[in-house]
mmCIF file of C-alpha atoms in Angstrom:
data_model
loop_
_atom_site.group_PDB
_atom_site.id
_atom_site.type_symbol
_atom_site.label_atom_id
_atom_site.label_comp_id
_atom_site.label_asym_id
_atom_site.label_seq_id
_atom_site.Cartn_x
_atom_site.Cartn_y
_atom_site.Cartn_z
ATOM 1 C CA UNK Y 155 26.769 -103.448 243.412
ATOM 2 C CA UNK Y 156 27.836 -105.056 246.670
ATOM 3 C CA UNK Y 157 30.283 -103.463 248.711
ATOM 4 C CA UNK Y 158 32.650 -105.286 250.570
ATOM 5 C CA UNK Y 159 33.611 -104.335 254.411
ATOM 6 C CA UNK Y 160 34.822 -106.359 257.254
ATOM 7 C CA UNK Y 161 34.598 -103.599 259.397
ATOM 8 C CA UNK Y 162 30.547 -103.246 260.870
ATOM 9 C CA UNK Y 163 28.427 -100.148 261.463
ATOM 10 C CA UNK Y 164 27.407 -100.284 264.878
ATOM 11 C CA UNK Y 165 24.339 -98.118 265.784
ATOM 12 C CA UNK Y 166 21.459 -99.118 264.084
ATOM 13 C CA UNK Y 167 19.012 -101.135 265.038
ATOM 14 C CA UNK Y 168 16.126 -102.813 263.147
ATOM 15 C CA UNK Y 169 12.442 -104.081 263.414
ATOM 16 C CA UNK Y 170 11.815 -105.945 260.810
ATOM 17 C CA UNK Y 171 8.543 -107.676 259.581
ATOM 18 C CA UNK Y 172 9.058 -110.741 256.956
ATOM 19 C CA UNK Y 173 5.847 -112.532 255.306
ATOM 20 C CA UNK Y 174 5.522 -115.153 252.824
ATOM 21 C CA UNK Y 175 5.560 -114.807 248.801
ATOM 22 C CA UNK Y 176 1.979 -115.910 248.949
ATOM 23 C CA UNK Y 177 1.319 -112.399 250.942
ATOM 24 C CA UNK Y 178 2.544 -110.524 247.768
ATOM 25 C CA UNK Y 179 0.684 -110.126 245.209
ATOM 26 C CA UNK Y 180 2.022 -110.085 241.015
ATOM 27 C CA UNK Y 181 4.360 -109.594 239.642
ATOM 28 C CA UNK Y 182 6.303 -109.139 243.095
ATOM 29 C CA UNK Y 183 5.730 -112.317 243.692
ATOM 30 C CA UNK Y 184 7.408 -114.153 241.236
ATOM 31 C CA UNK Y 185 10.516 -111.083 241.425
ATOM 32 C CA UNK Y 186 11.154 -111.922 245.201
ATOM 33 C CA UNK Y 187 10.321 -116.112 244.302
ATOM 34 C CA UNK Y 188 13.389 -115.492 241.722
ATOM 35 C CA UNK Y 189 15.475 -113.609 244.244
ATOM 36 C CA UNK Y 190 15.435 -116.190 246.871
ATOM 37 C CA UNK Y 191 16.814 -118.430 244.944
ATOM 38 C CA UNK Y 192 20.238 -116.574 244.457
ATOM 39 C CA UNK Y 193 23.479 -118.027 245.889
ATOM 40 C CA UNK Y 194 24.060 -114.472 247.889
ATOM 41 C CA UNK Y 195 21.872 -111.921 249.109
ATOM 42 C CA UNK Y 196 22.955 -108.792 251.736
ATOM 43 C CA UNK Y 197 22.707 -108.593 254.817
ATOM 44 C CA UNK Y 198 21.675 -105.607 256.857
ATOM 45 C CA UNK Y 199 25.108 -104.000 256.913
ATOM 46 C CA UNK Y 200 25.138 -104.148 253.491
ATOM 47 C CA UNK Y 201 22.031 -102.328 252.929
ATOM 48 C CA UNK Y 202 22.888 -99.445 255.659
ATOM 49 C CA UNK Y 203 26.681 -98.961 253.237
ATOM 50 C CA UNK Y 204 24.857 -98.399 250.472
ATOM 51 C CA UNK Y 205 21.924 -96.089 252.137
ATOM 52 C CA UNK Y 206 24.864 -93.924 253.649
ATOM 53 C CA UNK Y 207 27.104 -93.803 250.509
ATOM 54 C CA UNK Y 208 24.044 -91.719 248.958
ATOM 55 C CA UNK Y 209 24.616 -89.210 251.266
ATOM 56 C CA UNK Y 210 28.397 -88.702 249.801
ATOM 57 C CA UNK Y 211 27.521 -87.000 246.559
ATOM 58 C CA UNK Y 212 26.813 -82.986 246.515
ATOM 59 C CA UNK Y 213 24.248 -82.544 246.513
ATOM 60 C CA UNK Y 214 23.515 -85.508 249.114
ATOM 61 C CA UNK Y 215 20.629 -88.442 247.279
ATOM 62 C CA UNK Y 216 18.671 -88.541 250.367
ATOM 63 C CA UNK Y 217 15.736 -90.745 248.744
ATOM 64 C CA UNK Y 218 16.732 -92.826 245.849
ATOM 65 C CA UNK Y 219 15.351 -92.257 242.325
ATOM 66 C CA UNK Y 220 13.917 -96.011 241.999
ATOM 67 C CA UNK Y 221 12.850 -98.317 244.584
ATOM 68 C CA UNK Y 222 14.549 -100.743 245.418
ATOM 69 C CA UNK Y 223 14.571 -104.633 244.328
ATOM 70 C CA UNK Y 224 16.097 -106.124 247.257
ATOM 71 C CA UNK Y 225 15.113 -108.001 250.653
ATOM 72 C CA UNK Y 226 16.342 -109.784 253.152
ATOM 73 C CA UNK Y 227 15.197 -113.184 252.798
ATOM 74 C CA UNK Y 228 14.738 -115.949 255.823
ATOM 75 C CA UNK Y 229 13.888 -119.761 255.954
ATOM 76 C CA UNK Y 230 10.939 -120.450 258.664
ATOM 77 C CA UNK Y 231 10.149 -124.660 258.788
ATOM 78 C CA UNK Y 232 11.016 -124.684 255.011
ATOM 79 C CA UNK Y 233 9.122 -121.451 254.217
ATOM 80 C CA UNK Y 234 10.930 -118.991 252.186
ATOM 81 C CA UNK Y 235 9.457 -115.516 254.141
ATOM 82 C CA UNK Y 236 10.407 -112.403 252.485
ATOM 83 C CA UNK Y 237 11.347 -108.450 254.072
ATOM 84 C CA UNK Y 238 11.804 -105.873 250.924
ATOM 85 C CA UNK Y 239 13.856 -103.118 251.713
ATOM 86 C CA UNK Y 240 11.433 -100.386 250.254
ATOM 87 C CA UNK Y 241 14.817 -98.289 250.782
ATOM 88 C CA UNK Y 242 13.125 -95.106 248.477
ATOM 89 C CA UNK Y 243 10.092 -94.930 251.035
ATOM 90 C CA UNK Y 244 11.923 -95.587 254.117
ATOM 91 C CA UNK Y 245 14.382 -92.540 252.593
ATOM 92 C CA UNK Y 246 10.996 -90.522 252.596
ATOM 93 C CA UNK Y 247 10.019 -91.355 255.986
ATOM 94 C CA UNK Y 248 13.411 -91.048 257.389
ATOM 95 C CA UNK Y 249 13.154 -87.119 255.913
ATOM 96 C CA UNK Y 250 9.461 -86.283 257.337
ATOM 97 C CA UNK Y 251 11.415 -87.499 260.923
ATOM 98 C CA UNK Y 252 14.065 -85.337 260.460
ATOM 99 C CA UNK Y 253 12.493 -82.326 259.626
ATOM 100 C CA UNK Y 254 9.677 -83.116 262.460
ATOM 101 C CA UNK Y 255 12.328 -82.782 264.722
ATOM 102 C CA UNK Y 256 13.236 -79.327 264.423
ATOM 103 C CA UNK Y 257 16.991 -78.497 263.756
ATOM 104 C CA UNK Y 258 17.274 -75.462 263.445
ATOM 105 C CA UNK Y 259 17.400 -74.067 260.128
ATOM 106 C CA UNK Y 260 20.664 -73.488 259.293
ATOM 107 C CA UNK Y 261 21.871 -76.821 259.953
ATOM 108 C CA UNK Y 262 19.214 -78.284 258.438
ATOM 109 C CA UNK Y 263 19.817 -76.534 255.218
ATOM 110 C CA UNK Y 264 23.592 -77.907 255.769
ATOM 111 C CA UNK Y 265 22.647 -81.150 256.178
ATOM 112 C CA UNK Y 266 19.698 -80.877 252.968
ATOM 113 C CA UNK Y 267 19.320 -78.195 251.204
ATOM 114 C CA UNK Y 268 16.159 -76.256 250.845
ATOM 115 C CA UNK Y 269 15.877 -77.215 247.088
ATOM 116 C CA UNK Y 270 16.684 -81.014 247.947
ATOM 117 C CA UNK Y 271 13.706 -80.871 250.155
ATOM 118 C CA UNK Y 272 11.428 -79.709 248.591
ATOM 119 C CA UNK Y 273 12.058 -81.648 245.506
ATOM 120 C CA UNK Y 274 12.144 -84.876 247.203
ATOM 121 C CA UNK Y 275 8.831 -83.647 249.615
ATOM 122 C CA UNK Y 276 7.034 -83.344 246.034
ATOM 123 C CA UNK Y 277 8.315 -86.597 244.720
ATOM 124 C CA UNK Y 278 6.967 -88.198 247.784
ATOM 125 C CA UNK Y 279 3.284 -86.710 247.552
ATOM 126 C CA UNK Y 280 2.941 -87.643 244.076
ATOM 127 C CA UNK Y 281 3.825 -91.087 244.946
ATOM 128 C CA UNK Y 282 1.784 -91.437 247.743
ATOM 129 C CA UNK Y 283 -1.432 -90.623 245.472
ATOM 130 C CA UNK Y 284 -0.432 -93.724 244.028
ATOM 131 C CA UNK Y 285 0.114 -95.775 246.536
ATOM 132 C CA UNK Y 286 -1.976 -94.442 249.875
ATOM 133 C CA UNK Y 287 -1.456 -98.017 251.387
ATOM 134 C CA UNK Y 288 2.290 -97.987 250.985
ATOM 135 C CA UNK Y 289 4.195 -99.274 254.056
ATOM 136 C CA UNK Y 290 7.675 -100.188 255.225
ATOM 137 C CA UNK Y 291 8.520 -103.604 255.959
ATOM 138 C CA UNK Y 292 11.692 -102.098 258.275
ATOM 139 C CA UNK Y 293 11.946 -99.667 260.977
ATOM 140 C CA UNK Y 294 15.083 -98.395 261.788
ATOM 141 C CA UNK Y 295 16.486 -96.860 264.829
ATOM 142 C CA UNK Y 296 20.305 -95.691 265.545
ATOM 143 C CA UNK Y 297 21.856 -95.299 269.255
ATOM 144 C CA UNK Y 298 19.144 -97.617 270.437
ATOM 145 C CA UNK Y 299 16.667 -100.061 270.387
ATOM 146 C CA UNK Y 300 13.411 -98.641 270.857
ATOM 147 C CA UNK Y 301 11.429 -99.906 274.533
ATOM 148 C CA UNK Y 302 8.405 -100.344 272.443
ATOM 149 C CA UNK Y 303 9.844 -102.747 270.267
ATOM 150 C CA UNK Y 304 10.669 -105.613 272.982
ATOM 151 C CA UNK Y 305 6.495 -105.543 273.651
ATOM 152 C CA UNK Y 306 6.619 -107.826 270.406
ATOM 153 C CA UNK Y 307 9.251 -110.831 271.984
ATOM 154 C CA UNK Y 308 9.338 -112.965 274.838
ATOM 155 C CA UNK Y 309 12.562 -113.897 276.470
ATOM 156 C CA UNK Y 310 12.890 -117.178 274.414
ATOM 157 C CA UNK Y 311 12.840 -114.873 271.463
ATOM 158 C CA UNK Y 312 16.514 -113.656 272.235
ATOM 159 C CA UNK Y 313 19.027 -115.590 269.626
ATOM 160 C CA UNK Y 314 22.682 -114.651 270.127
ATOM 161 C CA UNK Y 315 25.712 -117.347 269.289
ATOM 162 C CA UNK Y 316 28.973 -116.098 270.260
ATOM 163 C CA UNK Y 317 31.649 -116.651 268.106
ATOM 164 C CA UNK Y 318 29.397 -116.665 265.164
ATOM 165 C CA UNK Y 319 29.957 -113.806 262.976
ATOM 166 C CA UNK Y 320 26.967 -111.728 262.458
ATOM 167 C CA UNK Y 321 25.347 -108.397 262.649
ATOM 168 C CA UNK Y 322 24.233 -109.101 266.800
ATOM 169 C CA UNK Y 323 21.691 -110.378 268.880
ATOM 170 C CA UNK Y 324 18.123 -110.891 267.173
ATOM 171 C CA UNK Y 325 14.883 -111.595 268.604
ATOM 172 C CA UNK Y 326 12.591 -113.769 266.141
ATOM 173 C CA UNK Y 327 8.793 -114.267 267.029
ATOM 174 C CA UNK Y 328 6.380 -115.788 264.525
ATOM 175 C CA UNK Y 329 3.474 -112.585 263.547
ATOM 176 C CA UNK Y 330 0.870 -113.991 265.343
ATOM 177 C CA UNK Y 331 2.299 -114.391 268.645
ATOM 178 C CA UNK Y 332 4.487 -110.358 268.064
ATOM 179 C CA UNK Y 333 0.658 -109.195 267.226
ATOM 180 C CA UNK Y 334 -0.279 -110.802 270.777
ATOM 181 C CA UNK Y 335 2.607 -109.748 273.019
ATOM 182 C CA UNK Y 336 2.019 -106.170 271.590
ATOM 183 C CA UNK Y 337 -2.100 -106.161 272.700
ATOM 184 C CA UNK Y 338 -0.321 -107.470 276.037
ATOM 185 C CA UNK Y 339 1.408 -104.382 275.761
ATOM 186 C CA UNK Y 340 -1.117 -101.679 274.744
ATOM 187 C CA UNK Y 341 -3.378 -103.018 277.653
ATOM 188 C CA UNK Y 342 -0.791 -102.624 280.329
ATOM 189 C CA UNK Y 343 -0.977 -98.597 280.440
ATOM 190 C CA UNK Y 344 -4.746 -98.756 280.739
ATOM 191 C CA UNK Y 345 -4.753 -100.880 284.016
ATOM 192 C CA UNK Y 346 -3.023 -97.844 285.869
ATOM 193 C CA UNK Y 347 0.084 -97.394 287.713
ATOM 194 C CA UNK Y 348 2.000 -100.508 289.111
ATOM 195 C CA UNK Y 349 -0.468 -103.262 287.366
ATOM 196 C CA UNK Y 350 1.867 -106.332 287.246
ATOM 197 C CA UNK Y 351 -0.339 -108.266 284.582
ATOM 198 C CA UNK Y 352 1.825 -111.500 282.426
ATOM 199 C CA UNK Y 353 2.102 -111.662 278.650
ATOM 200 C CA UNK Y 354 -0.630 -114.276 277.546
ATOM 201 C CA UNK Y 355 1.919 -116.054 275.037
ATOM 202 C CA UNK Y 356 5.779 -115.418 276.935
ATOM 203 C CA UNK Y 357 4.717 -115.093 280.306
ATOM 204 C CA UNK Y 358 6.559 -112.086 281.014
ATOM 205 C CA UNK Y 359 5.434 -109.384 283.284
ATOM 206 C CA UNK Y 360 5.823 -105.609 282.867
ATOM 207 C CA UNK Y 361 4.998 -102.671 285.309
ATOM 208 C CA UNK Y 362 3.549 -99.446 284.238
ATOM 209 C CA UNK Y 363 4.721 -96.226 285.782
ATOM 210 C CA UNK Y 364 3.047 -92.794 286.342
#
Protein backbone atom coordinates (compact mmCIF):
# COMPACT_ATOMS: atom_id res chain seq x y z
CA UNK A 1 0.00 0.00 0.00
CA UNK A 2 1.41 3.45 -0.68
CA UNK A 3 1.20 5.97 1.82
CA UNK A 4 0.69 9.36 1.02
CA UNK A 5 2.76 12.37 2.84
CA UNK A 6 3.74 15.75 1.73
CA UNK A 7 5.59 16.24 4.66
CA UNK A 8 9.53 14.52 4.20
CA UNK A 9 11.66 12.60 6.70
CA UNK A 10 14.76 14.35 6.90
CA UNK A 11 17.72 12.31 8.31
CA UNK A 12 18.52 9.56 6.32
CA UNK A 13 20.79 9.24 3.93
CA UNK A 14 21.41 6.56 1.26
CA UNK A 15 24.14 4.73 -0.85
CA UNK A 16 22.64 3.08 -3.24
CA UNK A 17 24.00 0.62 -5.95
CA UNK A 18 21.59 0.07 -9.18
CA UNK A 19 22.60 -2.62 -12.00
CA UNK A 20 20.92 -3.76 -15.00
CA UNK A 21 18.11 -6.63 -15.36
CA UNK A 22 20.69 -8.53 -17.32
CA UNK A 23 22.79 -8.65 -13.81
CA UNK A 24 19.82 -10.62 -12.26
CA UNK A 25 19.38 -13.73 -12.81
CA UNK A 26 15.50 -15.78 -13.15
CA UNK A 27 12.91 -15.36 -12.31
CA UNK A 28 13.97 -11.83 -10.78
CA UNK A 29 14.58 -10.82 -13.84
CA UNK A 30 11.55 -10.87 -15.58
CA UNK A 31 9.67 -9.65 -11.82
CA UNK A 32 11.80 -6.36 -11.80
CA UNK A 33 11.49 -6.25 -16.15
CA UNK A 34 7.54 -6.23 -15.21
CA UNK A 35 7.94 -3.69 -12.44
CA UNK A 36 9.63 -1.11 -14.45
CA UNK A 37 7.16 -0.86 -16.55
CA UNK A 38 4.50 0.47 -13.98
CA UNK A 39 3.10 4.02 -14.27
CA UNK A 40 4.32 4.70 -10.40
CA UNK A 41 6.90 3.34 -8.33
CA UNK A 42 8.18 4.92 -4.62
CA UNK A 43 10.52 6.83 -3.96
CA UNK A 44 12.88 6.66 -1.04
CA UNK A 45 10.58 8.45 1.39
CA UNK A 46 8.16 6.14 0.66
CA UNK A 47 10.10 3.17 1.49
CA UNK A 48 11.59 4.75 4.92
CA UNK A 49 7.23 5.39 5.94
CA UNK A 50 6.63 2.11 5.52
CA UNK A 51 10.04 0.65 7.25
CA UNK A 52 9.15 2.95 10.33
CA UNK A 53 5.37 2.20 10.48
CA UNK A 54 6.60 -1.51 11.40
CA UNK A 55 7.98 -0.30 14.33
CA UNK A 56 4.29 1.00 15.54
CA UNK A 57 2.77 -2.34 16.37
CA UNK A 58 3.51 -4.06 19.99
CA UNK A 59 5.36 -5.87 19.74
CA UNK A 60 7.50 -3.64 17.19
CA UNK A 61 8.08 -5.90 13.33
CA UNK A 62 11.63 -5.00 13.26
CA UNK A 63 12.43 -7.37 10.13
CA UNK A 64 9.56 -8.10 7.91
CA UNK A 65 8.12 -11.62 7.48
CA UNK A 66 8.66 -11.63 3.48
CA UNK A 67 11.08 -9.83 1.46
CA UNK A 68 10.29 -7.40 -0.26
CA UNK A 69 9.25 -6.96 -4.13
CA UNK A 70 10.11 -3.48 -4.65
CA UNK A 71 13.06 -1.19 -6.10
CA UNK A 72 13.81 1.89 -7.04
CA UNK A 73 14.15 1.93 -10.63
CA UNK A 74 16.40 4.58 -12.85
CA UNK A 75 16.84 5.28 -16.67
CA UNK A 76 20.79 5.44 -17.62
CA UNK A 77 21.16 6.30 -21.80
CA UNK A 78 17.90 4.25 -22.25
CA UNK A 79 18.91 1.48 -19.81
CA UNK A 80 16.37 0.50 -17.36
CA UNK A 81 19.02 -0.17 -14.10
CA UNK A 82 17.39 -1.65 -11.18
CA UNK A 83 18.10 -1.14 -6.91
CA UNK A 84 15.74 -3.81 -4.89
CA UNK A 85 15.02 -2.76 -1.60
CA UNK A 86 15.91 -6.19 0.11
CA UNK A 87 14.01 -4.26 3.08
CA UNK A 88 13.82 -7.93 5.26
CA UNK A 89 17.77 -8.19 5.08
CA UNK A 90 18.58 -4.65 5.47
CA UNK A 91 15.97 -5.04 8.74
CA UNK A 92 18.52 -7.86 9.78
CA UNK A 93 21.53 -5.89 9.32
CA UNK A 94 20.11 -2.80 10.74
CA UNK A 95 19.53 -5.19 14.14
CA UNK A 96 23.21 -6.86 14.23
CA UNK A 97 24.24 -2.73 14.20
CA UNK A 98 22.18 -1.98 16.86
CA UNK A 99 22.91 -4.51 19.17
CA UNK A 100 26.85 -4.13 18.18
CA UNK A 101 26.56 -0.94 19.58
CA UNK A 102 25.94 -1.61 23.04
CA UNK A 103 22.85 0.13 24.69
CA UNK A 104 22.64 -0.83 27.59
CA UNK A 105 20.32 -3.48 28.38
CA UNK A 106 17.45 -2.10 29.63
CA UNK A 107 16.83 0.16 26.89
CA UNK A 108 17.57 -2.18 24.55
CA UNK A 109 15.01 -4.55 25.81
CA UNK A 110 12.61 -1.29 25.58
CA UNK A 111 13.35 -0.63 22.33
CA UNK A 112 13.23 -4.87 21.26
CA UNK A 113 12.44 -7.16 23.41
CA UNK A 114 14.57 -10.06 24.37
CA UNK A 115 12.08 -12.56 22.73
CA UNK A 116 11.85 -10.28 19.48
CA UNK A 117 15.53 -10.73 19.22
CA UNK A 118 16.14 -13.66 19.46
CA UNK A 119 13.40 -14.79 17.25
CA UNK A 120 14.31 -12.58 14.50
CA UNK A 121 18.44 -13.44 15.23
CA UNK A 122 17.23 -17.19 14.43
CA UNK A 123 15.19 -16.27 11.44
CA UNK A 124 18.18 -14.54 10.10
CA UNK A 125 20.74 -17.55 10.52
CA UNK A 126 18.49 -19.90 8.94
CA UNK A 127 18.24 -17.67 6.05
CA UNK A 128 21.62 -16.96 5.67
CA UNK A 129 22.38 -20.88 5.22
CA UNK A 130 20.45 -20.28 2.28
CA UNK A 131 21.68 -17.56 0.91
CA UNK A 132 25.59 -17.01 2.21
CA UNK A 133 26.04 -14.53 -0.79
CA UNK A 134 23.09 -12.38 0.14
CA UNK A 135 23.79 -8.61 -0.05
CA UNK A 136 22.07 -5.25 0.19
CA UNK A 137 21.75 -3.15 -2.71
CA UNK A 138 21.21 0.07 -0.06
CA UNK A 139 23.08 1.37 2.79
CA UNK A 140 21.50 3.59 4.95
CA UNK A 141 22.73 6.14 7.30
CA UNK A 142 20.59 8.77 9.53
CA UNK A 143 22.11 12.24 10.95
CA UNK A 144 24.71 12.00 8.25
CA UNK A 145 26.27 11.09 5.27
CA UNK A 146 29.02 8.86 5.86
CA UNK A 147 32.91 10.51 4.78
CA UNK A 148 33.57 7.22 3.22
CA UNK A 149 30.87 7.38 0.93
CA UNK A 150 31.99 10.68 -1.11
CA UNK A 151 35.43 8.40 -2.01
CA UNK A 152 32.92 6.92 -4.71
CA UNK A 153 31.95 10.65 -6.61
CA UNK A 154 33.74 13.34 -8.12
CA UNK A 155 32.52 16.86 -7.88
CA UNK A 156 30.63 16.65 -11.27
CA UNK A 157 28.76 13.86 -9.60
CA UNK A 158 26.76 16.42 -7.36
CA UNK A 159 23.02 16.84 -9.00
CA UNK A 160 20.83 19.29 -7.07
CA UNK A 161 17.91 21.51 -8.99
CA UNK A 162 16.35 23.93 -6.79
CA UNK A 163 12.90 24.34 -6.99
CA UNK A 164 12.44 20.84 -8.10
CA UNK A 165 10.71 18.81 -5.62
CA UNK A 166 12.62 15.87 -4.51
CA UNK A 167 14.13 13.93 -1.73
CA UNK A 168 17.77 16.30 -1.97
CA UNK A 169 20.95 16.47 -3.48
CA UNK A 170 22.26 13.12 -5.19
CA UNK A 171 25.52 12.21 -6.46
CA UNK A 172 25.29 9.67 -9.54
CA UNK A 173 28.58 7.96 -10.85
CA UNK A 174 28.45 5.12 -13.35
CA UNK A 175 30.05 1.56 -11.24
CA UNK A 176 33.06 1.54 -12.94
CA UNK A 177 34.33 4.89 -12.37
CA UNK A 178 32.63 4.68 -8.07
CA UNK A 179 34.85 1.25 -8.11
CA UNK A 180 37.89 3.59 -9.26
CA UNK A 181 37.47 6.70 -7.12
CA UNK A 182 37.14 4.24 -4.13
CA UNK A 183 40.84 2.32 -4.99
CA UNK A 184 41.82 6.19 -5.20
CA UNK A 185 40.61 6.19 -1.86
CA UNK A 186 41.87 3.01 -0.13
CA UNK A 187 45.43 3.96 -1.48
CA UNK A 188 45.48 7.39 0.03
CA UNK A 189 45.96 6.11 3.83
CA UNK A 190 48.84 3.91 2.75
CA UNK A 191 51.00 6.83 1.30
CA UNK A 192 51.26 8.32 4.95
CA UNK A 193 50.37 11.49 6.51
CA UNK A 194 49.77 14.66 4.29
CA UNK A 195 50.13 12.68 0.73
CA UNK A 196 48.17 15.05 -1.60
CA UNK A 197 47.75 12.35 -4.47
CA UNK A 198 44.49 13.26 -7.36
CA UNK A 199 41.64 10.87 -8.10
CA UNK A 200 42.64 9.12 -11.48
CA UNK A 201 38.95 9.58 -12.94
CA UNK A 202 37.57 13.22 -11.01
CA UNK A 203 40.71 14.77 -10.39
CA UNK A 204 40.09 15.54 -6.93
CA UNK A 205 42.66 15.56 -4.26
CA UNK A 206 42.35 14.37 -0.65
CA UNK A 207 44.84 14.63 2.35
CA UNK A 208 45.34 11.96 4.85
CA UNK A 209 45.80 12.81 8.49
CA UNK A 210 47.61 11.06 11.41
Amino acid sequence: MSVASSVLVPYASYLRVYEPLAAFPEPERSHWARYARRPHTPGAQEELRRSLADLLPTPPVPVPVHESGEAFVAHLDGTVVICPWRTRLRGWLALEELVAEGYPGPVLDAMLPPVVRAQVAADHERWLARNPDARPWIRTAVWQVPVRWFALFGDEDRQYEPGVPKEGPERRAPGRDGRRCCGTGRRWPRRGAGSRRPCGRCGSRSTTVP
